[in-house]
Structure formats: structure tokens, C-alpha cells
mmCIF file of C-alpha atoms in Angstrom:
data_model
loop_
_atom_site.group_PDB
_atom_site.id
_atom_site.type_symbol
_atom_site.label_atom_id
_atom_site.label_comp_id
_atom_site.label_asym_id
_atom_site.label_seq_id
_atom_site.Cartn_x
_atom_site.Cartn_y
_atom_site.Cartn_z
ATOM 1 C CA MET A 1 57.431 31.989 -23.039
ATOM 2 C CA SER A 2 60.142 29.545 -25.047
ATOM 3 C CA LEU A 3 59.086 26.566 -26.759
ATOM 4 C CA HIS A 4 61.049 24.530 -24.045
ATOM 5 C CA GLN A 5 58.800 26.041 -21.326
ATOM 6 C CA VAL A 6 55.918 25.120 -23.335
ATOM 7 C CA LEU A 7 56.544 21.641 -23.860
ATOM 8 C CA PHE A 8 57.908 20.623 -20.840
ATOM 9 C CA ARG A 9 55.376 22.733 -18.939
ATOM 10 C CA THR A 10 57.696 24.413 -16.271
ATOM 11 C CA GLN A 11 55.522 27.838 -16.515
ATOM 12 C CA PRO A 12 51.738 27.842 -15.746
ATOM 13 C CA MET A 13 49.926 27.256 -19.126
ATOM 14 C CA GLY A 14 47.454 30.542 -18.428
ATOM 15 C CA CYS A 15 50.167 32.640 -20.002
ATOM 16 C CA PHE A 16 50.159 30.160 -22.921
ATOM 17 C CA LEU A 17 46.211 30.589 -23.244
ATOM 18 C CA HIS A 18 46.282 34.341 -23.243
ATOM 19 C CA ILE A 19 48.754 34.396 -26.330
ATOM 20 C CA SER A 20 46.801 31.880 -28.302
ATOM 21 C CA ARG A 21 43.080 33.085 -27.126
ATOM 22 C CA GLY A 22 42.163 29.554 -26.678
ATOM 23 C CA ILE A 23 38.351 28.699 -25.571
ATOM 24 C CA SER A 24 38.256 25.278 -23.657
ATOM 25 C CA LEU A 25 35.082 23.441 -25.017
ATOM 26 C CA SER A 26 36.340 19.838 -24.296
ATOM 27 C CA ALA A 27 34.478 17.494 -21.933
ATOM 28 C CA THR A 28 37.621 16.994 -19.833
ATOM 29 C CA LEU A 29 36.588 20.034 -17.513
ATOM 30 C CA ALA A 30 33.131 18.827 -16.935
ATOM 31 C CA LYS A 31 34.303 15.251 -16.108
ATOM 32 C CA ASN A 32 33.004 13.435 -13.032
ATOM 33 C CA ARG A 33 29.681 15.193 -12.783
ATOM 34 C CA LYS A 34 27.345 12.748 -11.118
ATOM 35 C CA SER A 35 23.750 13.624 -10.724
ATOM 36 C CA GLY A 36 22.758 14.379 -7.034
ATOM 37 C CA VAL A 37 25.861 15.233 -6.135
ATOM 38 C CA PRO A 38 26.825 18.592 -5.840
ATOM 39 C CA LYS A 39 30.132 20.419 -6.569
ATOM 40 C CA ILE A 40 32.460 21.818 -3.916
ATOM 41 C CA THR A 41 32.970 25.524 -4.143
ATOM 42 C CA PRO A 42 36.597 26.691 -3.189
ATOM 43 C CA PHE A 43 35.645 28.521 -0.001
ATOM 44 C CA ARG A 44 32.611 26.266 1.202
ATOM 45 C CA THR A 45 29.947 28.794 0.408
ATOM 46 C CA LYS A 46 27.161 26.653 -0.919
ATOM 47 C CA PRO A 47 24.760 25.631 1.830
ATOM 48 C CA LEU A 48 22.817 22.200 1.698
ATOM 49 C CA THR A 49 20.024 20.801 3.371
ATOM 50 C CA TYR A 50 19.978 17.195 4.637
ATOM 51 C CA GLU A 51 18.222 15.857 1.691
ATOM 52 C CA GLU A 52 20.694 17.712 -0.917
ATOM 53 C CA ALA A 53 23.694 16.746 1.300
ATOM 54 C CA ILE A 54 23.050 12.881 1.205
ATOM 55 C CA PRO A 55 24.082 11.275 -2.120
ATOM 56 C CA PRO A 56 21.757 9.087 -4.123
ATOM 57 C CA SER A 57 23.933 5.961 -3.347
ATOM 58 C CA ARG A 58 23.096 6.444 0.186
ATOM 59 C CA MET A 59 19.152 5.938 -0.485
ATOM 60 C CA ASN A 60 17.506 3.677 2.249
ATOM 61 C CA VAL A 61 20.407 4.185 4.374
ATOM 62 C CA ARG A 62 20.705 7.575 5.416
ATOM 63 C CA LYS A 63 17.818 9.144 3.151
ATOM 64 C CA GLY A 64 14.303 7.819 2.360
ATOM 65 C CA TRP A 65 12.007 8.117 -0.431
ATOM 66 C CA LEU A 66 9.728 11.126 -1.282
ATOM 67 C CA SER A 67 6.837 9.114 -2.628
ATOM 68 C CA PHE A 68 4.995 6.249 -0.743
ATOM 69 C CA ASN A 69 2.516 4.314 -3.177
ATOM 70 C CA THR A 70 1.941 0.817 -4.166
ATOM 71 C CA SER A 71 1.911 1.559 -7.877
ATOM 72 C CA ASN A 72 5.590 -0.162 -8.238
ATOM 73 C CA LEU A 73 4.916 -3.149 -6.544
ATOM 74 C CA HIS A 74 4.555 -6.325 -8.260
ATOM 75 C CA GLU A 75 1.363 -6.815 -10.476
ATOM 76 C CA GLU A 76 -0.035 -3.368 -9.185
ATOM 77 C CA LYS A 77 -1.732 -0.810 -11.518
ATOM 78 C CA ARG A 78 -1.420 2.673 -11.880
ATOM 79 C CA ALA A 79 2.217 3.541 -12.187
ATOM 80 C CA GLY A 80 1.881 6.240 -14.704
ATOM 81 C CA GLU A 81 -0.991 8.219 -13.370
ATOM 82 C CA THR A 82 0.632 7.887 -9.933
ATOM 83 C CA THR A 83 3.836 9.469 -11.195
ATOM 84 C CA PHE A 84 2.137 12.072 -13.091
ATOM 85 C CA GLU A 85 0.210 13.235 -10.057
ATOM 86 C CA ASP A 86 3.185 13.561 -7.857
ATOM 87 C CA PHE A 87 4.871 15.470 -10.690
ATOM 88 C CA LEU A 88 1.685 17.743 -10.892
ATOM 89 C CA VAL A 89 1.598 17.932 -6.993
ATOM 90 C CA ARG A 90 5.203 19.073 -6.738
ATOM 91 C CA ARG A 91 4.939 21.813 -9.365
ATOM 92 C CA PHE A 92 1.938 23.069 -7.946
ATOM 93 C CA LEU A 93 3.209 23.433 -4.546
ATOM 94 C CA THR A 94 6.545 24.975 -5.425
ATOM 95 C CA GLY A 95 4.449 27.684 -7.430
ATOM 96 C CA THR A 96 1.578 28.113 -4.927
ATOM 97 C CA TRP A 97 3.841 28.591 -1.647
ATOM 98 C CA HIS A 98 5.653 31.506 -3.043
ATOM 99 C CA GLY A 99 9.310 30.274 -2.177
ATOM 100 C CA SER A 100 8.654 29.556 1.436
ATOM 101 C CA LEU A 101 8.613 25.746 1.218
ATOM 102 C CA ALA A 102 11.628 24.894 3.124
ATOM 103 C CA SER A 103 11.819 21.020 2.124
ATOM 104 C CA GLU A 104 10.733 18.566 -0.465
ATOM 105 C CA VAL A 105 7.094 17.747 -0.303
ATOM 106 C CA VAL A 106 6.542 14.175 0.775
ATOM 107 C CA ILE A 107 3.843 12.500 -0.932
ATOM 108 C CA LYS A 108 2.001 9.566 0.965
ATOM 109 C CA ARG A 109 -1.008 7.595 -0.706
ATOM 110 C CA ARG A 110 -3.189 5.508 1.614
ATOM 111 C CA HIS A 111 -6.208 4.005 -0.222
ATOM 112 C CA ASN A 112 -7.862 7.164 -1.820
ATOM 113 C CA MET A 113 -6.268 9.749 -0.001
ATOM 114 C CA LEU A 114 -3.264 12.000 -0.806
ATOM 115 C CA VAL A 115 -1.418 13.179 2.387
ATOM 116 C CA LEU A 116 1.486 15.598 1.702
ATOM 117 C CA SER A 117 4.152 16.746 4.288
ATOM 118 C CA PHE A 118 6.520 19.452 3.840
ATOM 119 C CA LEU A 119 8.160 22.373 6.090
ATOM 120 C CA VAL A 120 7.151 25.935 5.578
ATOM 121 C CA SER A 121 9.702 28.746 6.560
ATOM 122 C CA MET A 122 7.933 31.806 8.156
ATOM 123 C CA GLU A 123 10.590 34.192 6.825
ATOM 124 C CA ARG A 124 8.328 35.713 4.348
ATOM 125 C CA ILE A 125 4.930 34.572 5.141
ATOM 126 C CA LEU A 126 2.220 35.353 7.674
ATOM 127 C CA PRO A 127 0.570 32.574 9.868
ATOM 128 C CA ARG A 128 -3.054 33.557 8.307
ATOM 129 C CA GLN A 129 -1.630 33.188 4.579
ATOM 130 C CA VAL A 130 -0.312 29.778 5.500
ATOM 131 C CA TYR A 131 -3.919 28.673 6.759
ATOM 132 C CA PHE A 132 -5.140 29.894 3.553
ATOM 133 C CA LEU A 133 -2.612 28.594 1.407
ATOM 134 C CA GLN A 134 -3.285 25.324 3.140
ATOM 135 C CA GLY A 135 -7.216 25.158 2.454
ATOM 136 C CA TYR A 136 -6.612 26.490 -0.963
ATOM 137 C CA THR A 137 -4.304 23.652 -1.859
ATOM 138 C CA GLU A 138 -6.319 21.108 -0.266
ATOM 139 C CA ARG A 139 -9.412 22.152 -2.221
ATOM 140 C CA MET A 140 -7.733 22.703 -5.554
ATOM 141 C CA LEU A 141 -5.931 19.502 -5.679
ATOM 142 C CA SER A 142 -8.912 17.289 -4.450
ATOM 143 C CA GLY A 143 -11.178 18.823 -6.900
ATOM 144 C CA TRP A 144 -8.764 18.085 -9.709
ATOM 145 C CA PHE A 145 -7.620 14.769 -8.656
ATOM 146 C CA LYS A 146 -11.072 13.553 -7.341
ATOM 147 C CA MET A 147 -9.354 12.216 -4.208
ATOM 148 C CA PRO A 148 -9.444 13.317 -0.745
ATOM 149 C CA VAL A 149 -6.100 15.664 -0.270
ATOM 150 C CA LYS A 150 -4.816 16.492 3.190
ATOM 151 C CA ILE A 151 -1.469 18.497 4.255
ATOM 152 C CA GLU A 152 0.401 18.110 7.317
ATOM 153 C CA LEU A 153 2.718 20.827 7.427
ATOM 154 C CA GLN A 154 5.091 22.130 10.203
ATOM 155 C CA THR A 155 6.856 25.764 10.204
ATOM 156 C CA VAL A 156 10.381 26.592 10.510
ATOM 157 C CA ALA A 157 11.544 30.104 11.421
ATOM 158 C CA SER A 158 13.749 30.527 8.500
ATOM 159 C CA GLN A 159 15.699 29.041 5.718
ATOM 160 C CA LYS A 160 18.553 29.052 7.479
ATOM 161 C CA ASP A 161 17.572 26.496 10.001
ATOM 162 C CA MET A 162 17.578 23.857 7.283
ATOM 163 C CA ILE A 163 21.015 24.134 6.399
ATOM 164 C CA PHE A 164 22.950 20.929 7.095
ATOM 165 C CA LYS A 165 26.305 21.399 5.687
ATOM 166 C CA LYS A 166 28.121 23.963 3.473
ATOM 167 C CA ILE A 167 30.077 22.572 0.761
ATOM 168 C CA MET B 1 -13.906 10.967 4.808
ATOM 169 C CA ALA B 2 -14.393 8.713 1.664
ATOM 170 C CA ALA B 3 -14.836 4.955 2.661
ATOM 171 C CA PRO B 4 -12.081 3.080 1.295
ATOM 172 C CA LEU B 5 -13.007 1.191 -2.135
ATOM 173 C CA VAL B 6 -11.409 -1.938 -0.834
ATOM 174 C CA ILE B 7 -13.933 -1.970 2.221
ATOM 175 C CA ASP B 8 -16.788 -1.051 -0.253
ATOM 176 C CA ALA B 9 -16.066 -3.806 -2.633
ATOM 177 C CA ALA B 10 -15.618 -6.360 -0.244
ATOM 178 C CA LEU B 11 -18.945 -5.646 1.715
ATOM 179 C CA SER B 12 -20.857 -5.346 -1.491
ATOM 180 C CA LYS B 13 -19.341 -8.785 -2.419
ATOM 181 C CA MET B 14 -20.538 -10.314 0.990
ATOM 182 C CA GLY B 15 -24.011 -8.794 0.010
ATOM 183 C CA ILE B 16 -24.331 -7.374 3.640
ATOM 184 C CA LEU B 17 -24.283 -3.405 4.234
ATOM 185 C CA ARG B 18 -23.051 -3.383 7.500
ATOM 186 C CA LEU B 19 -22.143 -5.228 10.716
ATOM 187 C CA VAL B 20 -25.305 -7.710 11.646
ATOM 188 C CA PRO B 21 -25.304 -7.925 15.514
ATOM 189 C CA HIS B 22 -24.804 -11.620 16.694
ATOM 190 C CA HIS B 23 -28.003 -11.691 18.415
ATOM 191 C CA MET B 24 -29.858 -11.157 15.513
ATOM 192 C CA SER B 25 -28.361 -14.008 13.501
ATOM 193 C CA LYS B 26 -28.876 -16.268 16.681
ATOM 194 C CA VAL B 27 -32.745 -15.786 16.170
ATOM 195 C CA THR B 28 -32.816 -16.637 12.746
ATOM 196 C CA PRO B 29 -33.957 -19.897 12.941
ATOM 197 C CA VAL B 30 -33.547 -23.146 11.231
ATOM 198 C CA PHE B 31 -37.295 -23.283 10.357
ATOM 199 C CA SER B 32 -36.591 -20.647 7.501
ATOM 200 C CA PHE B 33 -34.717 -23.456 6.004
ATOM 201 C CA CYS B 34 -37.811 -25.576 5.559
ATOM 202 C CA LYS B 35 -39.556 -22.924 3.437
ATOM 203 C CA GLN B 36 -37.149 -20.798 1.767
ATOM 204 C CA GLY B 37 -34.342 -23.440 0.813
ATOM 205 C CA LEU B 38 -31.163 -21.337 -0.229
ATOM 206 C CA SER B 39 -32.047 -17.865 1.390
ATOM 207 C CA THR B 40 -29.446 -16.234 3.458
ATOM 208 C CA GLU B 41 -30.970 -12.840 3.868
ATOM 209 C CA ASN B 42 -30.922 -12.822 7.643
ATOM 210 C CA GLN B 43 -28.293 -15.326 8.058
ATOM 211 C CA ASP B 44 -24.788 -14.377 8.754
ATOM 212 C CA GLU B 45 -22.197 -15.784 6.149
ATOM 213 C CA LEU B 46 -19.474 -18.229 7.203
ATOM 214 C CA TYR B 47 -15.967 -18.378 6.135
ATOM 215 C CA ARG B 48 -13.798 -21.445 6.527
ATOM 216 C CA GLN B 49 -10.880 -19.300 6.025
ATOM 217 C CA ILE B 50 -9.772 -15.820 5.000
ATOM 218 C CA THR B 51 -6.584 -15.279 3.437
ATOM 219 C CA VAL B 52 -4.822 -11.951 3.717
ATOM 220 C CA GLU B 53 -1.751 -11.259 1.449
ATOM 221 C CA VAL B 54 0.284 -7.954 2.105
ATOM 222 C CA LYS B 55 2.602 -6.573 -0.248
ATOM 223 C CA GLY B 56 5.316 -4.068 0.354
ATOM 224 C CA HIS B 57 8.577 -2.880 -0.596
ATOM 225 C CA ASN B 58 9.991 -2.344 2.986
ATOM 226 C CA PRO B 59 10.598 -5.387 5.308
ATOM 227 C CA ALA B 60 10.331 -3.354 8.487
ATOM 228 C CA VAL B 61 7.066 -1.977 7.563
ATOM 229 C CA LEU B 62 5.656 -5.243 6.917
ATOM 230 C CA ASN B 63 7.078 -6.724 10.044
ATOM 231 C CA SER B 64 5.378 -4.061 11.941
ATOM 232 C CA TYR B 65 2.217 -4.404 10.144
ATOM 233 C CA GLN B 66 2.448 -8.134 11.065
ATOM 234 C CA LYS B 67 2.978 -7.393 14.837
ATOM 235 C CA PHE B 68 -0.254 -5.195 14.431
ATOM 236 C CA THR B 69 -2.240 -7.674 12.896
ATOM 237 C CA MET B 70 -1.306 -10.388 15.521
ATOM 238 C CA MET B 71 -2.060 -7.905 18.187
ATOM 239 C CA ALA B 72 -5.449 -7.014 16.956
ATOM 240 C CA ALA B 73 -6.443 -10.819 16.016
ATOM 241 C CA GLU B 74 -5.740 -11.697 19.550
ATOM 242 C CA GLU B 75 -7.648 -8.888 20.990
ATOM 243 C CA LEU B 76 -10.513 -9.385 19.042
ATOM 244 C CA GLY B 77 -10.600 -13.027 19.018
ATOM 245 C CA VAL B 78 -10.139 -13.899 15.494
ATOM 246 C CA ASN B 79 -8.219 -17.199 15.070
ATOM 247 C CA ILE B 80 -4.760 -16.781 13.219
ATOM 248 C CA THR B 81 -3.438 -20.070 12.074
ATOM 249 C CA LYS B 82 -0.637 -19.308 9.831
ATOM 250 C CA ILE B 83 1.671 -16.557 9.188
ATOM 251 C CA PHE B 84 4.370 -17.123 6.359
ATOM 252 C CA GLU B 85 6.607 -15.149 4.249
ATOM 253 C CA PRO B 86 6.386 -16.179 0.457
ATOM 254 C CA PRO B 87 9.412 -15.538 -1.406
ATOM 255 C CA ARG B 88 10.332 -11.901 -2.550
ATOM 256 C CA VAL B 89 10.077 -11.036 -6.338
ATOM 257 C CA ILE B 90 12.678 -8.604 -7.864
ATOM 258 C CA THR B 91 12.061 -6.804 -11.046
ATOM 259 C CA ARG B 92 15.163 -5.693 -12.722
ATOM 260 C CA MET B 93 15.776 -3.208 -15.468
ATOM 261 C CA SER B 94 19.022 -2.188 -17.181
ATOM 262 C CA LEU B 95 18.527 1.426 -18.653
ATOM 263 C CA MET B 96 21.278 3.593 -20.348
ATOM 264 C CA LYS B 97 22.859 6.072 -18.367
ATOM 265 C CA SER B 98 23.138 8.790 -20.835
ATOM 266 C CA VAL B 99 20.342 10.611 -22.814
ATOM 267 C CA PHE B 100 22.218 10.408 -26.112
ATOM 268 C CA VAL B 101 24.873 7.537 -27.517
ATOM 269 C CA HIS B 102 27.042 5.701 -24.954
ATOM 270 C CA LYS B 103 25.215 2.376 -25.698
ATOM 271 C CA LYS B 104 27.713 0.793 -23.438
ATOM 272 C CA HIS B 105 26.920 2.131 -20.178
ATOM 273 C CA PHE B 106 23.767 1.017 -18.349
ATOM 274 C CA HIS B 107 22.543 1.757 -15.154
ATOM 275 C CA GLN B 108 20.931 -1.375 -13.090
ATOM 276 C CA TYR B 109 17.562 -0.805 -11.355
ATOM 277 C CA GLU B 110 15.477 -3.417 -9.259
ATOM 278 C CA MET B 111 12.263 -3.030 -7.776
ATOM 279 C CA ARG B 112 11.654 -5.480 -4.423
ATOM 280 C CA THR B 113 8.327 -6.899 -3.693
ATOM 281 C CA LEU B 114 8.060 -8.555 -0.309
ATOM 282 C CA TYR B 115 5.010 -10.541 0.764
ATOM 283 C CA ARG B 116 3.446 -11.456 3.987
ATOM 284 C CA VAL B 117 0.441 -13.799 4.135
ATOM 285 C CA PHE B 118 -1.918 -14.424 7.302
ATOM 286 C CA GLU B 119 -4.521 -17.218 7.434
ATOM 287 C CA PHE B 120 -7.457 -16.721 9.498
ATOM 288 C CA LYS B 121 -9.676 -19.592 10.049
ATOM 289 C CA ASN B 122 -13.593 -20.161 10.753
ATOM 290 C CA LEU B 123 -15.081 -16.496 10.701
ATOM 291 C CA THR B 124 -18.507 -14.972 10.420
ATOM 292 C CA GLY B 125 -19.283 -12.488 8.047
ATOM 293 C CA SER B 126 -19.821 -9.771 10.778
ATOM 294 C CA THR B 127 -16.388 -10.634 12.351
ATOM 295 C CA ALA B 128 -14.585 -10.723 9.053
ATOM 296 C CA SER B 129 -16.011 -7.218 7.874
ATOM 297 C CA MET B 130 -15.325 -5.501 11.174
ATOM 298 C CA PHE B 131 -11.784 -7.181 11.366
ATOM 299 C CA LEU B 132 -10.698 -6.341 7.996
ATOM 300 C CA GLU B 133 -12.062 -2.927 8.028
ATOM 301 C CA TYR B 134 -9.876 -2.412 11.125
ATOM 302 C CA ILE B 135 -6.864 -3.721 9.492
ATOM 303 C CA GLN B 136 -7.311 -1.896 6.244
ATOM 304 C CA ARG B 137 -7.943 1.512 7.804
ATOM 305 C CA ASN B 138 -4.664 1.201 9.377
ATOM 306 C CA MET B 139 -2.741 -0.076 6.547
ATOM 307 C CA PRO B 140 0.502 1.871 6.060
ATOM 308 C CA GLU B 141 1.118 3.766 2.816
ATOM 309 C CA GLY B 142 3.047 1.858 0.438
ATOM 310 C CA VAL B 143 1.453 -1.317 1.359
ATOM 311 C CA ALA B 144 -0.960 -3.301 -0.842
ATOM 312 C CA MET B 145 -3.673 -5.986 0.314
ATOM 313 C CA LYS B 146 -5.015 -9.114 -1.400
ATOM 314 C CA VAL B 147 -8.100 -10.769 0.453
ATOM 315 C CA THR B 148 -9.359 -14.184 -0.349
ATOM 316 C CA LYS B 149 -12.490 -15.691 1.181
ATOM 317 C CA HIS B 150 -13.518 -19.164 1.445
ATOM 318 C CA GLN B 151 -17.315 -19.166 2.112
ATOM 319 C CA LEU B 152 -19.087 -22.114 3.233
ATOM 320 C CA GLU B 153 -22.439 -22.346 1.107
ATOM 321 C CA ARG B 154 -25.348 -24.754 1.535
ATOM 322 C CA PHE B 155 -25.222 -27.882 -0.664
ATOM 323 C CA PRO B 156 -27.605 -27.576 -3.539
ATOM 324 C CA GLU B 157 -31.026 -29.246 -2.976
ATOM 325 C CA HIS B 158 -31.153 -30.851 -6.644
ATOM 326 C CA LEU B 159 -27.668 -32.719 -6.039
ATOM 327 C CA LYS B 160 -27.828 -35.925 -4.383
ATOM 328 C CA HIS B 161 -25.723 -38.232 -3.001
ATOM 329 C CA PRO B 162 -25.423 -41.373 -4.911
ATOM 330 C CA SER B 163 -25.920 -43.644 -1.919
ATOM 331 C CA LYS B 164 -29.406 -41.998 -1.338
ATOM 332 C CA LEU B 165 -30.238 -42.407 -4.972
ATOM 333 C CA ARG B 166 -29.617 -46.474 -4.805
ATOM 334 C CA ASP B 167 -31.881 -46.984 -1.553
ATOM 335 C CA LYS B 168 -34.876 -45.263 -3.388
ATOM 336 C CA THR B 169 -34.434 -47.047 -6.893
ATOM 337 C CA GLU B 170 -38.462 -47.898 -6.791
ATOM 338 C CA GLU B 171 -39.375 -44.315 -6.393
ATOM 339 C CA SER B 172 -38.741 -42.315 -9.938
ATOM 340 C CA LEU B 173 -36.358 -39.577 -9.736
ATOM 341 C CA SER B 174 -38.907 -36.992 -11.034
ATOM 342 C CA ASN B 175 -40.837 -36.897 -7.956
ATOM 343 C CA SER B 176 -37.799 -36.479 -5.744
ATOM 344 C CA LEU B 177 -38.611 -32.727 -5.090
ATOM 345 C CA GLU B 178 -41.837 -33.496 -3.761
ATOM 346 C CA SER B 179 -41.189 -36.713 -2.063
ATOM 347 C CA PRO B 180 -40.590 -37.374 1.652
ATOM 348 C CA ASP B 181 -37.061 -38.090 0.902
ATOM 349 C CA SER B 182 -36.086 -34.527 0.000
ATOM 350 C CA SER B 183 -37.471 -33.591 3.440
ATOM 351 C CA SER B 184 -35.052 -36.245 4.943
ATOM 352 C CA LEU B 185 -32.453 -34.560 3.015
ATOM 353 C CA GLY B 186 -33.487 -31.112 4.369
ATOM 354 C CA SER B 187 -33.555 -32.359 7.694
ATOM 355 C CA ASN B 188 -30.141 -33.499 7.116
ATOM 356 C CA SER B 189 -28.877 -30.352 5.995
ATOM 357 C CA GLU B 190 -30.927 -28.452 8.634
ATOM 358 C CA SER B 191 -29.083 -30.383 11.665
ATOM 359 C CA GLY B 192 -25.727 -29.388 9.664
ATOM 360 C CA SER B 193 -26.906 -25.785 9.648
ATOM 361 C CA MET B 194 -27.789 -26.159 13.354
ATOM 362 C CA GLN B 195 -24.303 -27.261 13.912
ATOM 363 C CA SER B 196 -23.302 -24.378 11.733
ATOM 364 C CA ILE B 197 -25.225 -21.918 13.645
ATOM 365 C CA LYS B 198 -24.028 -22.704 17.107
ATOM 366 C CA PRO B 199 -20.278 -21.498 16.808
ATOM 367 C CA SER B 200 -21.146 -18.540 15.045
ATOM 368 C CA SER B 201 -23.238 -17.505 18.116
ATOM 369 C CA SER B 202 -20.067 -18.367 20.385
ATOM 370 C CA LEU B 203 -17.836 -16.292 18.376
ATOM 371 C CA SER B 204 -19.243 -13.194 19.458
ATOM 372 C CA SER B 205 -17.507 -12.982 22.673
ATOM 373 C CA ALA B 206 -13.888 -11.784 22.617
ATOM 374 C CA HIS B 207 -11.522 -14.296 23.947
ATOM 375 C CA ILE B 208 -13.221 -17.579 24.264
ATOM 376 C CA SER B 209 -14.054 -17.407 20.933
ATOM 377 C CA SER B 210 -10.790 -18.805 19.521
ATOM 378 C CA LYS B 211 -10.977 -21.896 21.531
ATOM 379 C CA SER B 212 -14.542 -22.937 20.736
ATOM 380 C CA SER B 213 -14.154 -22.320 17.054
ATOM 381 C CA LYS B 214 -11.419 -25.082 17.487
ATOM 382 C CA THR B 215 -13.415 -27.670 19.372
ATOM 383 C CA THR B 216 -16.631 -27.458 17.111
ATOM 384 C CA PRO B 217 -16.011 -28.139 13.510
ATOM 385 C CA LEU B 218 -18.341 -26.571 10.784
ATOM 386 C CA ASP B 219 -19.615 -29.119 8.524
ATOM 387 C CA VAL B 220 -22.288 -28.431 6.359
ATOM 388 C CA LYS B 221 -23.865 -31.383 4.487
#
């Protein structure tokens, strides 16, 4: 490659990089990365659920929240404890349900009760296991949090049913 | 299912365990006032006004809860006098976008709290406890409630109206408790209590109650 070609970028720069063995660590390659917005793949192979596909800017327009409680209302107490309980619930359920959780967990608080709603994919789990895990989760969580916990789950045949679009 | 904490607090505050049937409160006679003075053990409590303030983030949820409350009050014969929406409160925070450095770039967050107030007038304790329990059990998630009760109490016997004191200047004040004057005052209060008992008995029926409570005013003096 001549100096003229390098300076005026007439040839693709890849060959220039091979010669100089440069490694690009600049932030220019990672620009425009926002949270909650997945990166497009060249052949549109990445599947997204409805929840993942809608960006956070469309909150309360096309997407709702996952946690319903009164702790963030004006002059209401218990914001920190509620948030921590939500975090614990989500981690516990992700681990207990062996990868068959097909959706995010929706946590609703009515008075003293905790109501958890989510979808379970029946790909790698039997119905009797679902019943057992539901009772186990309810019992363990209500013992730890000291509040009644109810689980409302629906089943889905496989994870493929949850795909909204491919990006 | 565990009973909601709000209901337990409300009931213990009122001093009654559960619903008192109306036919029992009707029978508790005026005669008890002669002997016991201020005791309200068998007597149903009377509320001039109950204010229910409901808070939420979502206006659609509050609208539907308002519709539900209005329907429930109409069906159960509870008198709603006023429903209004106080101005919303928005809490704003500016938090840094980046975890490290970049102080110039902030994210703006806000938390909106919307209010709705219902005013119910002239209820008895049993009606109030039943109605409030129904309303609270059917409250949607993400909605908080504050209940303010304005209760009618008997005027204390040791406090007298100044005009009554001026009429009995020759008799000493120390004898006032034992004197026939107190009984006359007592009879006045009894008549007041008789007036107050009448509407409570009529409030037991469903649809007629709202009309009758408007016509008979509750005055305890």
C-alpha cells in the first residue's frame, strides 16, 4: 500500500491494520450503546421477547412495569425493603425454576400479600414438577418474608412461543 | 388468608370486634345513659364524616377504583357527598447517567403521585366498618388509602353551657353533680341521643337510608 492510498483512504483499511498489527481499544467502536436496547445482528438471528423488544422510552405506552407496590408513592414507607424483596424474589425464582421461566416475574403487593405472576415453558419440565415447585416457592418465600405469597402461573409449550421478533 | 393490617387497626381503633347487628343497637336503651353516663359498650358509634383518600401512580387505575367505590356505595346505601381530585405531587430527581466521571450528563427521573378523595357523611360504626372492609379488600395493587373518621361523641357532663350557670347563681357549683340540674342536663342529652339513635336504625335498610339520613340531622348536645 502506498502512502497516498493510506492517507486518502482509497484502499480498505483492513490491510493497513494487518501490517501494523494494531488493536483498537478506543470507545468509538462501543458508541451509541444504550441500556435496554439490544444490538442488531447482521443476519437477524437474535430472538427477542416482547418485553426485550420494546425500548425503555416506550414505558407506560407499550410496556408496563414489573413490580406493583405503594412504596414509591409520596410519603409512603418501606421503599428499600420492598425493592430488596423484589430483588430476592427474582433471583430465587430464576434459580428455582431451572431455566423454564419463560417471562419476567411480575410482583404485585396487595395489603400484606405478595402475588407473583409468570410464564413457565414446558419444554424441559413435567407438570408434577411444576406443581411441586409452585408449592415449594410459596412456602419458602412466605416463611422468609413473613407474608402470604401466592403464585399465579401459566404454561407455554416452549420458549419459541415467546419470540416477538428477531433482531 | 391473613386479615389486612389496615382493617385490624381500624377496627381496634373503633373499639368493636366485628359487625354489630342493627337490631341490637336499636334495643340498647336511652335508659342506660341515666345510669352510666359516658359508656358506649353496646352502642354503635356514629360518624359525622368519613374521608377516604386514595393515592396511586396511574390515573386509569384511580378512575376505575372511583367507579367501583361509587357503585358499591350506591348499592349499600352509603351517602357519598363529595368526590374530588386534589392536585398531584411530582417528585423529581436528577441522577448521573454514568457510573464513573461524566458529571455533565444526568438522567431526569420523576415519580408522580395522584390523589382521589371520597367523602361519606353520616354513617354508623357497623356500616362504616363493613363498607371500608369491602372497599379495602378490593383495592388494586399500587394503590394506598388513608381513612379519616370524624366521630360524634357525647358532650362531657362536667362542662356546662354558660347560660345554664347564670340561671342557677344561688346554688353552689360544688353541688352541681348531685343536683337536679345535672339530671335536667342529662335529660337534654338524652333527648339528643334519642334523635341520634333514630337515624342509625333507619340506616340499616339499603336504599332508603341515604334519603333518611339527609332529612334527620344528627345533633348531640
